[in-house]
C-alpha atoms as a printed R data frame, in Angstrom:
    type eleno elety resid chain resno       x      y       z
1   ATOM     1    CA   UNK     A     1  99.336 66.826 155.606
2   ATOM     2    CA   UNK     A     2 100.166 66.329 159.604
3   ATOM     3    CA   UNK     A     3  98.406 67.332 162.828
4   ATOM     4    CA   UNK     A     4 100.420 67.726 165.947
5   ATOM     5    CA   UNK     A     5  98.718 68.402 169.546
6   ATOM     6    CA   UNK     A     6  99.839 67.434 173.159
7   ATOM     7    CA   UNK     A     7 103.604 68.723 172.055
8   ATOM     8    CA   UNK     A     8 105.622 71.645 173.140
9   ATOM     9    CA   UNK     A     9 106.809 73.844 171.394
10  ATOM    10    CA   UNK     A    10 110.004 72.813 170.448
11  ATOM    11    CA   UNK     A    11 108.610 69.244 169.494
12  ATOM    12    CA   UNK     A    12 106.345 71.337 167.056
13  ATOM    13    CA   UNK     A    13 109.176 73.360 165.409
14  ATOM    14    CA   UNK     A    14 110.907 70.235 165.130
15  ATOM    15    CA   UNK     A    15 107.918 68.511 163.334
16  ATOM    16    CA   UNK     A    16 107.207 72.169 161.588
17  ATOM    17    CA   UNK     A    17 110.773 71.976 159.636
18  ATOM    18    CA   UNK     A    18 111.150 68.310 158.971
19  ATOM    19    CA   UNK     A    19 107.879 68.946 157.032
20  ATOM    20    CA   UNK     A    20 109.463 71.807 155.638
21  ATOM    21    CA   UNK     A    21 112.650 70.043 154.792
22  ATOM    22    CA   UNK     A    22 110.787 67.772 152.665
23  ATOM    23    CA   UNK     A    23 111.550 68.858 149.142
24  ATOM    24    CA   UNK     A    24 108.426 67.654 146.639
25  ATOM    25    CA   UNK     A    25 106.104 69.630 144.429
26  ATOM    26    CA   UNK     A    26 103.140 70.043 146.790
27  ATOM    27    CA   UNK     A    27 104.058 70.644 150.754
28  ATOM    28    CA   UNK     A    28 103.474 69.053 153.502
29  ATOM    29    CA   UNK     A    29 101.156 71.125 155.428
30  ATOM    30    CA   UNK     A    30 101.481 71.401 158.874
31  ATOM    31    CA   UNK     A    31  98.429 72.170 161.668
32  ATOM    32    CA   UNK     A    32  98.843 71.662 165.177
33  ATOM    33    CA   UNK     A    33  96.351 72.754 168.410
34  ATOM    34    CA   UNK     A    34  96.109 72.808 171.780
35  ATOM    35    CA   UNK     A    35  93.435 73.929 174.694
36  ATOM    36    CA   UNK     A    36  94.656 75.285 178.327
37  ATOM    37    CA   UNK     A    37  91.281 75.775 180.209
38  ATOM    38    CA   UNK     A    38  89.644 78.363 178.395
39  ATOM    39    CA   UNK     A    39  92.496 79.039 176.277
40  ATOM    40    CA   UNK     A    40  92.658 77.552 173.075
41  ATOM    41    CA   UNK     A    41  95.134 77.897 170.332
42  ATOM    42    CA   UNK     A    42  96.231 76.647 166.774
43  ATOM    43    CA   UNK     A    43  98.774 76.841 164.487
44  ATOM    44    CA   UNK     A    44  98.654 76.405 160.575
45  ATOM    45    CA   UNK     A    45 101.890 76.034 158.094
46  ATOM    46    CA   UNK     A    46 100.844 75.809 154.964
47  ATOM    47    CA   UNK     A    47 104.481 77.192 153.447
48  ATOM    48    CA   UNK     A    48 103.052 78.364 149.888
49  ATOM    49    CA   UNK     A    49  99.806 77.584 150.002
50  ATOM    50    CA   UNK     A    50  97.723 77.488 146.473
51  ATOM    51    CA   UNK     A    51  94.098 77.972 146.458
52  ATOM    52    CA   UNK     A    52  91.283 79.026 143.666
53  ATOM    53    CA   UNK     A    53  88.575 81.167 143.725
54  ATOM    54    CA   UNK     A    54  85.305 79.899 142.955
55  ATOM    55    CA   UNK     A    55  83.703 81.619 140.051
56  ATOM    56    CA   UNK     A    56  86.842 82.750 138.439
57  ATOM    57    CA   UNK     A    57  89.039 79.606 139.264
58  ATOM    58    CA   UNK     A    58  91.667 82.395 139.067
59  ATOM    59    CA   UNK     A    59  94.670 80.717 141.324
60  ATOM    60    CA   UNK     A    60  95.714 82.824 144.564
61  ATOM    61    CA   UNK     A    61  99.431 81.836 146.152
62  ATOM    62    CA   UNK     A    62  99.835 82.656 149.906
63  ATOM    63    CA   UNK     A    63 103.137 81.978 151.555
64  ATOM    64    CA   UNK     A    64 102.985 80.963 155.481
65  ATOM    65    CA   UNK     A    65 105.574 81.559 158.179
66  ATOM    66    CA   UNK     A    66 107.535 78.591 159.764
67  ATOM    67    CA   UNK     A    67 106.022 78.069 163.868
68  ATOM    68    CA   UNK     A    68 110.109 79.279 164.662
69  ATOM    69    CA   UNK     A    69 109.828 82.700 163.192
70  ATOM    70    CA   UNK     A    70 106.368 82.989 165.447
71  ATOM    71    CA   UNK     A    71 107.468 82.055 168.658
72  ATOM    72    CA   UNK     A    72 110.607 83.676 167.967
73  ATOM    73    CA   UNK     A    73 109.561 87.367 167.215
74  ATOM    74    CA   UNK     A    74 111.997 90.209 168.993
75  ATOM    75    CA   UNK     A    75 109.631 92.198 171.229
76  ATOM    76    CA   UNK     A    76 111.942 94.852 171.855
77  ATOM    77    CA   UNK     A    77 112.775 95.817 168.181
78  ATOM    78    CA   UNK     A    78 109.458 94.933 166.127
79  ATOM    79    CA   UNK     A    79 107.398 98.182 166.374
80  ATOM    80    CA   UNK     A    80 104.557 97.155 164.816
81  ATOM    81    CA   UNK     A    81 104.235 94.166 167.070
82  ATOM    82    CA   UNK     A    82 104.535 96.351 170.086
83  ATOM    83    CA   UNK     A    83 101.054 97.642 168.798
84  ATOM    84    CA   UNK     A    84  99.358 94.481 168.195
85  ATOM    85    CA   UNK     A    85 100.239 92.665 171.338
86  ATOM    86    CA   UNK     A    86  99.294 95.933 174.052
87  ATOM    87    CA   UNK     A    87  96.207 96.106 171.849
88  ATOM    88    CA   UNK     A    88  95.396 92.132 172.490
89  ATOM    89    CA   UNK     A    89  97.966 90.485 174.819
90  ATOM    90    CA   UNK     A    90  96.415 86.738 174.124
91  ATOM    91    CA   UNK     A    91  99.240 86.489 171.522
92  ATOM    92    CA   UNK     A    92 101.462 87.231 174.945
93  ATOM    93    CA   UNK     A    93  99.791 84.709 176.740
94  ATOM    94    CA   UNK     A    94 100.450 81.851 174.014
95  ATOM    95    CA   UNK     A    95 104.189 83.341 174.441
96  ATOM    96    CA   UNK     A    96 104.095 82.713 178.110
97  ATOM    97    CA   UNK     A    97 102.402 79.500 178.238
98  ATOM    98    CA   UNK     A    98 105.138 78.072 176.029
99  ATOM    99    CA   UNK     A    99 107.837 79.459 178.279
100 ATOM   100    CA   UNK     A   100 106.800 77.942 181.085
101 ATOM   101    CA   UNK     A   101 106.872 74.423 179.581
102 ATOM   102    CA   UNK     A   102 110.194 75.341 178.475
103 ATOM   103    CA   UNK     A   103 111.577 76.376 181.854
104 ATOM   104    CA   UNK     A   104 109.000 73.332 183.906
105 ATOM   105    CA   UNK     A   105 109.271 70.768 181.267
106 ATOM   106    CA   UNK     A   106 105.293 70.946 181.491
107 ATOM   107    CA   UNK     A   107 102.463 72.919 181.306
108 ATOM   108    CA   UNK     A   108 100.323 74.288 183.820
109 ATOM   109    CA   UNK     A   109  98.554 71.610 186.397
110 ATOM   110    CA   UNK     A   110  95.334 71.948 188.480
111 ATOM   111    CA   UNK     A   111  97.065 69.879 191.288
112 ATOM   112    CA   UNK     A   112  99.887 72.309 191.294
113 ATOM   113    CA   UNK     A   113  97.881 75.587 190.582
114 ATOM   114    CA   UNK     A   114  99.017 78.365 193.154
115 ATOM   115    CA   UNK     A   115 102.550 77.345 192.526
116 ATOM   116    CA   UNK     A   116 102.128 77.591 188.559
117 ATOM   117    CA   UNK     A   117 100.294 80.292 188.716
118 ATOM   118    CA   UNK     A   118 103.304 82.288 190.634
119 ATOM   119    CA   UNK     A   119 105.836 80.756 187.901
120 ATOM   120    CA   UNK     A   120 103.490 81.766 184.963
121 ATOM   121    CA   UNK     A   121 103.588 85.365 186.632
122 ATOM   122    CA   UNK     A   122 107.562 84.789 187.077
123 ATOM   123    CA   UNK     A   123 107.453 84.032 183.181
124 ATOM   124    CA   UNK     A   124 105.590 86.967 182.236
125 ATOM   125    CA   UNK     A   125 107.493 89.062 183.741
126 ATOM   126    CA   UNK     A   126 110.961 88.083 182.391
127 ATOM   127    CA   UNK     A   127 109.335 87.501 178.761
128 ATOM   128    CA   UNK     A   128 107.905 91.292 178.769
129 ATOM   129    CA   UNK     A   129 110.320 93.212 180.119
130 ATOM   130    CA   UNK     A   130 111.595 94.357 176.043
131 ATOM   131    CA   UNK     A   131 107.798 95.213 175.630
132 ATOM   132    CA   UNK     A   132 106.718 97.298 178.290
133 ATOM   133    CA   UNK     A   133 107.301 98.871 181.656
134 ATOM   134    CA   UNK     A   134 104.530 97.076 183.623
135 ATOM   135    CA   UNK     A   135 103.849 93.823 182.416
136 ATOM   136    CA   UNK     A   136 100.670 92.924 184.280
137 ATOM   137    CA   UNK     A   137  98.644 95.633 182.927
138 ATOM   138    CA   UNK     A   138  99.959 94.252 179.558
139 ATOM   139    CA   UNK     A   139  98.699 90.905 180.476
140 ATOM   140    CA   UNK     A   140  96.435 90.760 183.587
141 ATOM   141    CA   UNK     A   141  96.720 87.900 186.428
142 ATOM   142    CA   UNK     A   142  93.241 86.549 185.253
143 ATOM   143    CA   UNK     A   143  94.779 85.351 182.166
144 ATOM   144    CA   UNK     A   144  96.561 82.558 184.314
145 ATOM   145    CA   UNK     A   145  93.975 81.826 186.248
146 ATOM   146    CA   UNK     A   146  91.965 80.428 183.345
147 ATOM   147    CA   UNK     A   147  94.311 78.064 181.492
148 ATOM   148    CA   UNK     A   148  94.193 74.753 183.722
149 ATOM   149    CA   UNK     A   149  92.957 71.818 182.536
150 ATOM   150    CA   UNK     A   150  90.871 71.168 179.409
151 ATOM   151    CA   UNK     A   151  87.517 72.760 178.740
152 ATOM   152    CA   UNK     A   152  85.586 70.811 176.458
153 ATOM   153    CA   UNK     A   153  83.310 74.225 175.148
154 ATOM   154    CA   UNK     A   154  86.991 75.617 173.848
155 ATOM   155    CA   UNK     A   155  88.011 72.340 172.684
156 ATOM   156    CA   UNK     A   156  85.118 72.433 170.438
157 ATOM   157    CA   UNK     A   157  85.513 75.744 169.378
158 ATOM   158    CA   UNK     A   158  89.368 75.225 168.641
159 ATOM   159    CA   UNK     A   159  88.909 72.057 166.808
160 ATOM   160    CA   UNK     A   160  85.740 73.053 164.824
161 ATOM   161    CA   UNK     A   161  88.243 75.831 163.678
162 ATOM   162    CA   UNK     A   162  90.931 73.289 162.647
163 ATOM   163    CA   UNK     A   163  88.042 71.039 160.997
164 ATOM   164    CA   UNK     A   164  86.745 74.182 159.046
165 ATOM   165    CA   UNK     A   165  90.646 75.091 157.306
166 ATOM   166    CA   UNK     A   166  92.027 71.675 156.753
167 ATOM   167    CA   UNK     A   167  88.706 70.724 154.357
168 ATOM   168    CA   UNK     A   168  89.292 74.036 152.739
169 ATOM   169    CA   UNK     A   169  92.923 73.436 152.538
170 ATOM   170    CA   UNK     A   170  92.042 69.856 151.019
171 ATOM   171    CA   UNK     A   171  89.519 71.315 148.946
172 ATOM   172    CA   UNK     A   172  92.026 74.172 147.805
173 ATOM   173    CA   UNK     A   173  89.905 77.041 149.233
174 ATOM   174    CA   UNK     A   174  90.641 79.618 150.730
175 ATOM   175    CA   UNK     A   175  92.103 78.884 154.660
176 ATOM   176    CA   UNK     A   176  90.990 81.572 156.845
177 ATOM   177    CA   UNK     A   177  93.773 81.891 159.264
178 ATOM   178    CA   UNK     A   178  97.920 82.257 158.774
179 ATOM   179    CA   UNK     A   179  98.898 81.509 161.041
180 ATOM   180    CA   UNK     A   180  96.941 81.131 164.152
181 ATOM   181    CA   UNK     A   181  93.935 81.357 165.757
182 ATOM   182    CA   UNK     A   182  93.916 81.822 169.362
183 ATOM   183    CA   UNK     A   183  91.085 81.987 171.701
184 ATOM   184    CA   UNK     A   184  90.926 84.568 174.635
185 ATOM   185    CA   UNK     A   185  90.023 82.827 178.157
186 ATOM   186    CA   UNK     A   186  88.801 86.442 179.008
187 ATOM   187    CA   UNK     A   187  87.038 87.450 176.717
188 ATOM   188    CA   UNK     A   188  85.861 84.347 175.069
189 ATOM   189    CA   UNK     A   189  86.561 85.869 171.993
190 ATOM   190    CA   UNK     A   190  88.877 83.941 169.183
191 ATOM   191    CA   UNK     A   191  91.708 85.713 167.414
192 ATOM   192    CA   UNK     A   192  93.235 85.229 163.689
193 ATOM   193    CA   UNK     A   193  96.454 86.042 163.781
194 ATOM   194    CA   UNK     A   194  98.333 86.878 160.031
195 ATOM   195    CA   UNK     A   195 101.878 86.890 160.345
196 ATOM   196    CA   UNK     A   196 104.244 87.330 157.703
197 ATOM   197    CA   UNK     A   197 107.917 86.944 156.923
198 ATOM   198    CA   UNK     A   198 110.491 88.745 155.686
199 ATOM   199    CA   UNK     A   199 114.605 89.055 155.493
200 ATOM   200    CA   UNK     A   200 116.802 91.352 154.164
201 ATOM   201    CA   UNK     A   201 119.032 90.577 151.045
202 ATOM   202    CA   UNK     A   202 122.316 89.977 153.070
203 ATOM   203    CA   UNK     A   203 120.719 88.042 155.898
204 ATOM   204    CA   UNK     A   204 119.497 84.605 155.865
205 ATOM   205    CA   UNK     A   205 118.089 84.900 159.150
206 ATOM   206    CA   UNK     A   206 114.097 85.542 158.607
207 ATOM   207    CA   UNK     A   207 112.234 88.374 161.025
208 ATOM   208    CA   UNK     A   208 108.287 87.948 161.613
209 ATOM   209    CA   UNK     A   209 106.063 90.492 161.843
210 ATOM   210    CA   UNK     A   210 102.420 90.344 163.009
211 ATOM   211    CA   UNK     A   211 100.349 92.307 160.436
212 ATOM   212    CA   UNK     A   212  97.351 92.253 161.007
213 ATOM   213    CA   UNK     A   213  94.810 90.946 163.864
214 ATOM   214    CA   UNK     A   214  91.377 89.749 163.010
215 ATOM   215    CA   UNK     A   215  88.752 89.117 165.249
216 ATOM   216    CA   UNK     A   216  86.317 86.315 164.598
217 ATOM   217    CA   UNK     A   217  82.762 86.597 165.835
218 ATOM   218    CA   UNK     A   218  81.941 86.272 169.573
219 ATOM   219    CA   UNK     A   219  81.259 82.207 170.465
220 ATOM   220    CA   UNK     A   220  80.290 81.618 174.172
């Protein structure tokens, strides 16, 4: 098993597929997480995943998504993504965040706020222009005014989550979240996010799509 935090997100794919490069009978499972003032996020790859129930001890198999297929998802073809993300744009802001370390070799500083907060608008704008016609009703200016520095309250709430699935992953229970959990610096509100992926016959090159959104239970 490996944790990952403090990376971008290119470091992470890069730790994501060495640990899925490793060939042996039981995977190396991946979780990595990360807080941005009140926005919190983390990722789990468990590639197949094998868990049992408890009264039945009947086994369950659940395959998991590599972190490049997530952060990689083609917003101007994948319908059912569309949905999801005008529905709940936190997914967007994850999306966004990451971009801008991309493009600033950072993330977002206090001691550089207005400026970042005019690039992370920049960002949004660029990255949502597949999706939708007016990206800041998509995903609101208030979003980037929340993510600077490190909240402790969030850091809690994002770590007790990680906590919670790695002892059920150790314990072979079931893990709540594939493949991330993301918490809403609006709303205050924290998101499980199931993603799944799949490929045609011909084509080796794998296409996510979002499935489902679950909310967990308000927490501050």
């Amino acid at each position: 098993m490996r944790f990952a935090t403090g990376c971008n997100v290119d470091q992470l794919i890069k730790i994501d597929e060495s640990c899925r490069s490793k060939s042996t009978e039981d995977p190396i499972k991946l979780f990595t997480a990360d807080v941005f003032g009140m926005f919190g996020y983390a990722f789990a790859d468990l590639q197949q995943y094998k868990w049992f129930k408890e009264k039945s001890l009947e086994e369950e198999k659940v395959n998991y998504s590599p972190l490049k297929d997530i952060v990689n998802i083609d917003l101007k073809s994948d319908e059912e993504f569309k949905k999801i993300a005008l529905k709940n744009p936190v997914y967007l802001l994850f999306l966004v965040v990451q971009k801008f370390h991309q493009s600033q070799g950072r993330y977002p500083l206090p001691e550089h706020r207005a400026e970042d907060i005019e690039t992370l608008k920049s960002t949004r704008s660029s990255l949502l222009e597949p999706l939708t016609q007016d990206p800041v009703a998509v995903l609101p200016d208030e979003y980037f005014t929340n993510i600077f520095s490190k909240l402790a309250p969030v850091c809690a709430i994002t770590a007790g989550i990680v906590c919670q699935e790695v002892t059920a992953a150790i314990s072979q229970k079931q893990v709540l979240f594939n493949n991330m959990f993301l918490f809403s610096p609006t709303t205050h509100i924290g998101y499980f996010f199931k993603a799944t992926s799949s490929s045609a016959p011909e084509d080796t090159k794998s296409t996510t799509h979002i499935t489902n959104i679950e909310m967990v239970d308000e927490i501050l």
